[in-house]
């Protein structure tokens, strides 16, 4: 049982998931509309839940980094409310997310920026792995992380090119 099996691939592409109730063979229009509304609401809530989870996870990450004094405004970002929740880190994360979504009006630029952020996280992880391996004297074990850094460099280069090529296409 799945939406693709009920609707078929071409109808799924043409009409989208919320209109799958038309393909169920329901005789009652009211039930079909309510089921379609339920499906649309479920999709919206799933997206909202994913966004909330991301904001919460990054807020706690910022809070942990601030407690270790790794951030610029660590004393401010490490503040919590009476329940121990990092409200300043959450507010900072929400402001950054709002600014990115509000002021960058092209989806591909946001995707390229997200790529660059993920690549930066991988680069930091790989660099720390290389440092640990060198400290342990495992020089030959640094080959794989070096190849990882090179592949991240290639991906970062193409993401940067994508941002640059889009900027020429977007009217300001």
PDB file of N, CA and C in Angstrom, residues 48-107:
ATOM      1  N   UNK A  48       7.077  21.144   9.391  1.00  0.00           N
ATOM      2  CA  UNK A  48       7.255  21.995  10.577  1.00  0.00           C
ATOM      3  C   UNK A  48       8.030  21.251  11.659  1.00  0.00           C
ATOM      4  N   UNK A  49       7.758  19.969  11.828  1.00  0.00           N
ATOM      5  CA  UNK A  49       8.473  19.165  12.811  1.00  0.00           C
ATOM      6  C   UNK A  49       9.951  19.043  12.450  1.00  0.00           C
ATOM      7  N   UNK A  50      10.257  18.854  11.174  1.00  0.00           N
ATOM      8  CA  UNK A  50      11.655  18.755  10.740  1.00  0.00           C
ATOM      9  C   UNK A  50      12.394  20.071  10.974  1.00  0.00           C
ATOM     10  N   UNK A  51      11.748  21.174  10.679  1.00  0.00           N
ATOM     11  CA  UNK A  51      12.365  22.485  10.900  1.00  0.00           C
ATOM     12  C   UNK A  51      12.585  22.725  12.394  1.00  0.00           C
ATOM     13  N   UNK A  52      11.603  22.396  13.205  1.00  0.00           N
ATOM     14  CA  UNK A  52      11.736  22.575  14.654  1.00  0.00           C
ATOM     15  C   UNK A  52      12.863  21.702  15.208  1.00  0.00           C
ATOM     16  N   UNK A  53      12.947  20.467  14.741  1.00  0.00           N
ATOM     17  CA  UNK A  53      14.002  19.564  15.218  1.00  0.00           C
ATOM     18  C   UNK A  53      15.383  20.101  14.843  1.00  0.00           C
ATOM     19  N   UNK A  54      15.516  20.635  13.635  1.00  0.00           N
ATOM     20  CA  UNK A  54      16.803  21.196  13.209  1.00  0.00           C
ATOM     21  C   UNK A  54      17.162  22.399  14.057  1.00  0.00           C
ATOM     22  N   UNK A  55      16.217  23.291  14.272  1.00  0.00           N
ATOM     23  CA  UNK A  55      16.481  24.478  15.083  1.00  0.00           C
ATOM     24  C   UNK A  55      16.841  24.103  16.523  1.00  0.00           C
ATOM     25  N   UNK A  56      16.157  23.128  17.070  1.00  0.00           N
ATOM     26  CA  UNK A  56      16.444  22.691  18.437  1.00  0.00           C
ATOM     27  C   UNK A  56      17.822  22.052  18.530  1.00  0.00           C
ATOM     28  N   UNK A  57      18.150  21.186  17.572  1.00  0.00           N
ATOM     29  CA  UNK A  57      19.446  20.503  17.603  1.00  0.00           C
ATOM     30  C   UNK A  57      20.595  21.493  17.478  1.00  0.00           C
ATOM     31  N   UNK A  58      20.481  22.436  16.566  1.00  0.00           N
ATOM     32  CA  UNK A  58      21.558  23.413  16.385  1.00  0.00           C
ATOM     33  C   UNK A  58      21.633  24.345  17.591  1.00  0.00           C
ATOM     34  N   UNK A  59      20.511  24.670  18.200  1.00  0.00           N
ATOM     35  CA  UNK A  59      20.526  25.513  19.398  1.00  0.00           C
ATOM     36  C   UNK A  59      21.293  24.835  20.523  1.00  0.00           C
ATOM     37  N   UNK A  60      21.059  23.547  20.732  1.00  0.00           N
ATOM     38  CA  UNK A  60      21.783  22.833  21.775  1.00  0.00           C
ATOM     39  C   UNK A  60      23.262  22.672  21.416  1.00  0.00           C
ATOM     40  N   UNK A  61      23.563  22.533  20.140  1.00  0.00           N
ATOM     41  CA  UNK A  61      24.960  22.481  19.706  1.00  0.00           C
ATOM     42  C   UNK A  61      25.655  23.811  19.975  1.00  0.00           C
ATOM     43  N   UNK A  62      25.006  24.916  19.631  1.00  0.00           N
ATOM     44  CA  UNK A  62      25.572  26.240  19.919  1.00  0.00           C
ATOM     45  C   UNK A  62      25.768  26.436  21.422  1.00  0.00           C
ATOM     46  N   UNK A  63      24.797  25.982  22.200  1.00  0.00           N
ATOM     47  CA  UNK A  63      24.892  26.099  23.658  1.00  0.00           C
ATOM     48  C   UNK A  63      26.084  25.294  24.179  1.00  0.00           C
ATOM     49  N   UNK A  64      26.262  24.078  23.688  1.00  0.00           N
ATOM     50  CA  UNK A  64      27.394  23.250  24.134  1.00  0.00           C
ATOM     51  C   UNK A  64      28.724  23.888  23.738  1.00  0.00           C
ATOM     52  N   UNK A  65      28.787  24.448  22.535  1.00  0.00           N
ATOM     53  CA  UNK A  65      30.012  25.125  22.100  1.00  0.00           C
ATOM     54  C   UNK A  65      30.278  26.372  22.944  1.00  0.00           C
ATOM     55  N   UNK A  66      29.213  27.077  23.319  1.00  0.00           N
ATOM     56  CA  UNK A  66      29.370  28.272  24.150  1.00  0.00           C
ATOM     57  C   UNK A  66      29.839  27.903  25.554  1.00  0.00           C
ATOM     58  N   UNK A  67      29.359  26.787  26.093  1.00  0.00           N
ATOM     59  CA  UNK A  67      29.818  26.346  27.410  1.00  0.00           C
ATOM     60  C   UNK A  67      31.299  25.997  27.399  1.00  0.00           C
ATOM     61  N   UNK A  68      31.809  25.563  26.264  1.00  0.00           N
ATOM     62  CA  UNK A  68      33.235  25.253  26.122  1.00  0.00           C
ATOM     63  C   UNK A  68      34.047  26.482  25.732  1.00  0.00           C
ATOM     64  N   UNK A  69      33.397  27.638  25.618  1.00  0.00           N
ATOM     65  CA  UNK A  69      34.018  28.912  25.237  1.00  0.00           C
ATOM     66  C   UNK A  69      34.632  28.857  23.838  1.00  0.00           C
ATOM     67  N   UNK A  70      33.908  28.252  22.901  1.00  0.00           N
ATOM     68  CA  UNK A  70      34.379  28.142  21.526  1.00  0.00           C
ATOM     69  C   UNK A  70      33.766  29.189  20.601  1.00  0.00           C
ATOM     70  N   UNK A  71      32.803  29.946  21.096  1.00  0.00           N
ATOM     71  CA  UNK A  71      32.127  30.939  20.275  1.00  0.00           C
ATOM     72  C   UNK A  71      32.533  32.353  20.678  1.00  0.00           C
ATOM     73  N   UNK A  72      32.233  33.286  19.794  1.00  0.00           N
ATOM     74  CA  UNK A  72      32.608  34.688  20.020  1.00  0.00           C
ATOM     75  C   UNK A  72      31.910  35.271  21.243  1.00  0.00           C
ATOM     76  N   UNK A  73      30.619  35.108  21.347  1.00  0.00           N
ATOM     77  CA  UNK A  73      29.843  35.635  22.471  1.00  0.00           C
ATOM     78  C   UNK A  73      29.437  34.506  23.416  1.00  0.00           C
ATOM     79  N   UNK A  74      30.387  33.714  23.845  1.00  0.00           N
ATOM     80  CA  UNK A  74      30.090  32.524  24.653  1.00  0.00           C
ATOM     81  C   UNK A  74      29.308  32.807  25.929  1.00  0.00           C
ATOM     82  N   UNK A  75      29.643  33.833  26.714  1.00  0.00           N
ATOM     83  CA  UNK A  75      28.849  34.060  27.933  1.00  0.00           C
ATOM     84  C   UNK A  75      27.376  34.363  27.640  1.00  0.00           C
ATOM     85  N   UNK A  76      27.115  35.055  26.550  1.00  0.00           N
ATOM     86  CA  UNK A  76      25.737  35.376  26.201  1.00  0.00           C
ATOM     87  C   UNK A  76      25.000  34.149  25.659  1.00  0.00           C
ATOM     88  N   UNK A  77      25.641  33.417  24.759  1.00  0.00           N
ATOM     89  CA  UNK A  77      24.987  32.280  24.109  1.00  0.00           C
ATOM     90  C   UNK A  77      24.777  31.125  25.081  1.00  0.00           C
ATOM     91  N   UNK A  78      25.578  31.037  26.125  1.00  0.00           N
ATOM     92  CA  UNK A  78      25.452  29.919  27.067  1.00  0.00           C
ATOM     93  C   UNK A  78      24.342  30.112  28.097  1.00  0.00           C
ATOM     94  N   UNK A  79      23.637  31.227  28.051  1.00  0.00           N
ATOM     95  CA  UNK A  79      22.550  31.465  29.004  1.00  0.00           C
ATOM     96  C   UNK A  79      21.382  30.519  28.737  1.00  0.00           C
ATOM     97  N   UNK A  80      20.744  30.098  29.834  1.00  0.00           N
ATOM     98  CA  UNK A  80      19.571  29.230  29.737  1.00  0.00           C
ATOM     99  C   UNK A  80      18.425  29.827  30.545  1.00  0.00           C
ATOM    100  N   UNK A  81      17.211  29.348  30.279  1.00  0.00           N
ATOM    101  CA  UNK A  81      16.060  29.799  31.049  1.00  0.00           C
ATOM    102  C   UNK A  81      15.927  28.955  32.315  1.00  0.00           C
ATOM    103  N   UNK A  82      14.828  29.107  33.041  1.00  0.00           N
ATOM    104  CA  UNK A  82      14.674  28.386  34.309  1.00  0.00           C
ATOM    105  C   UNK A  82      14.555  26.880  34.123  1.00  0.00           C
ATOM    106  N   UNK A  83      14.204  26.435  32.918  1.00  0.00           N
ATOM    107  CA  UNK A  83      14.096  25.000  32.629  1.00  0.00           C
ATOM    108  C   UNK A  83      15.378  24.425  32.040  1.00  0.00           C
ATOM    109  N   UNK A  84      16.419  25.235  31.915  1.00  0.00           N
ATOM    110  CA  UNK A  84      17.686  24.752  31.376  1.00  0.00           C
ATOM    111  C   UNK A  84      17.742  24.731  29.854  1.00  0.00           C
ATOM    112  N   UNK A  85      16.829  25.417  29.209  1.00  0.00           N
ATOM    113  CA  UNK A  85      16.808  25.469  27.744  1.00  0.00           C
ATOM    114  C   UNK A  85      17.621  26.664  27.262  1.00  0.00           C
ATOM    115  N   UNK A  86      18.451  26.475  26.238  1.00  0.00           N
ATOM    116  CA  UNK A  86      19.307  27.574  25.751  1.00  0.00           C
ATOM    117  C   UNK A  86      18.525  28.566  24.890  1.00  0.00           C
ATOM    118  N   UNK A  87      17.865  29.506  25.537  1.00  0.00           N
ATOM    119  CA  UNK A  87      16.979  30.411  24.799  1.00  0.00           C
ATOM    120  C   UNK A  87      17.745  31.402  23.927  1.00  0.00           C
ATOM    121  N   UNK A  88      18.919  31.832  24.324  1.00  0.00           N
ATOM    122  CA  UNK A  88      19.683  32.782  23.509  1.00  0.00           C
ATOM    123  C   UNK A  88      20.197  32.080  22.255  1.00  0.00           C
ATOM    124  N   UNK A  89      20.694  30.850  22.397  1.00  0.00           N
ATOM    125  CA  UNK A  89      21.158  30.093  21.236  1.00  0.00           C
ATOM    126  C   UNK A  89      19.999  29.795  20.285  1.00  0.00           C
ATOM    127  N   UNK A  90      18.833  29.475  20.835  1.00  0.00           N
ATOM    128  CA  UNK A  90      17.662  29.217  19.992  1.00  0.00           C
ATOM    129  C   UNK A  90      17.239  30.476  19.254  1.00  0.00           C
ATOM    130  N   UNK A  91      17.246  31.601  19.955  1.00  0.00           N
ATOM    131  CA  UNK A  91      16.886  32.868  19.323  1.00  0.00           C
ATOM    132  C   UNK A  91      17.882  33.231  18.222  1.00  0.00           C
ATOM    133  N   UNK A  92      19.161  33.032  18.482  1.00  0.00           N
ATOM    134  CA  UNK A  92      20.186  33.318  17.467  1.00  0.00           C
ATOM    135  C   UNK A  92      20.002  32.430  16.240  1.00  0.00           C
ATOM    136  N   UNK A  93      19.726  31.156  16.467  1.00  0.00           N
ATOM    137  CA  UNK A  93      19.511  30.227  15.351  1.00  0.00           C
ATOM    138  C   UNK A  93      18.275  30.624  14.550  1.00  0.00           C
ATOM    139  N   UNK A  94      17.214  31.011  15.219  1.00  0.00           N
ATOM    140  CA  UNK A  94      15.993  31.429  14.520  1.00  0.00           C
ATOM    141  C   UNK A  94      16.221  32.696  13.708  1.00  0.00           C
ATOM    142  N   UNK A  95      16.980  33.638  14.245  1.00  0.00           N
ATOM    143  CA  UNK A  95      17.256  34.879  13.516  1.00  0.00           C
ATOM    144  C   UNK A  95      18.071  34.602  12.267  1.00  0.00           C
ATOM    145  N   UNK A  96      19.077  33.734  12.373  1.00  0.00           N
ATOM    146  CA  UNK A  96      19.892  33.391  11.202  1.00  0.00           C
ATOM    147  C   UNK A  96      19.049  32.672  10.154  1.00  0.00           C
ATOM    148  N   UNK A  97      18.233  31.709  10.579  1.00  0.00           N
ATOM    149  CA  UNK A  97      17.387  30.989   9.632  1.00  0.00           C
ATOM    150  C   UNK A  97      16.388  31.931   8.967  1.00  0.00           C
ATOM    151  N   UNK A  98      15.773  32.811   9.744  1.00  0.00           N
ATOM    152  CA  UNK A  98      14.825  33.773   9.182  1.00  0.00           C
ATOM    153  C   UNK A  98      15.504  34.689   8.171  1.00  0.00           C
ATOM    154  N   UNK A  99      16.707  35.172   8.508  1.00  0.00           N
ATOM    155  CA  UNK A  99      17.420  36.065   7.598  1.00  0.00           C
ATOM    156  C   UNK A  99      17.770  35.366   6.288  1.00  0.00           C
ATOM    157  N   UNK A 100      18.236  34.122   6.381  1.00  0.00           N
ATOM    158  CA  UNK A 100      18.587  33.404   5.161  1.00  0.00           C
ATOM    159  C   UNK A 100      17.360  33.175   4.274  1.00  0.00           C
ATOM    160  N   UNK A 101      16.280  32.765   4.881  1.00  0.00           N
ATOM    161  CA  UNK A 101      15.066  32.492   4.105  1.00  0.00           C
ATOM    162  C   UNK A 101      14.440  33.781   3.580  1.00  0.00           C
ATOM    163  N   UNK A 102      14.536  34.849   4.342  1.00  0.00           N
ATOM    164  CA  UNK A 102      13.898  36.096   3.933  1.00  0.00           C
ATOM    165  C   UNK A 102      14.669  36.857   2.864  1.00  0.00           C
ATOM    166  N   UNK A 103      15.981  36.872   2.965  1.00  0.00           N
ATOM    167  CA  UNK A 103      16.756  37.733   2.092  1.00  0.00           C
ATOM    168  C   UNK A 103      17.381  37.021   0.894  1.00  0.00           C
ATOM    169  N   UNK A 104      17.407  35.718   0.897  1.00  0.00           N
ATOM    170  CA  UNK A 104      17.910  34.978  -0.262  1.00  0.00           C
ATOM    171  C   UNK A 104      16.692  34.362  -0.929  1.00  0.00           C
ATOM    172  N   UNK A 105      16.347  34.919  -2.080  1.00  0.00           N
ATOM    173  CA  UNK A 105      15.088  34.526  -2.701  1.00  0.00           C
ATOM    174  C   UNK A 105      15.229  33.438  -3.748  1.00  0.00           C
ATOM    175  N   UNK A 106      16.384  32.851  -3.885  1.00  0.00           N
ATOM    176  CA  UNK A 106      16.567  31.813  -4.887  1.00  0.00           C
ATOM    177  C   UNK A 106      16.907  30.497  -4.187  1.00  0.00           C
ATOM    178  N   UNK A 107      16.115  29.458  -4.472  1.00  0.00           N
ATOM    179  CA  UNK A 107      16.283  28.179  -3.787  1.00  0.00           C
ATOM    180  C   UNK A 107      17.659  27.563  -4.018  1.00  0.00           C
TER     181      UNK A 107
END
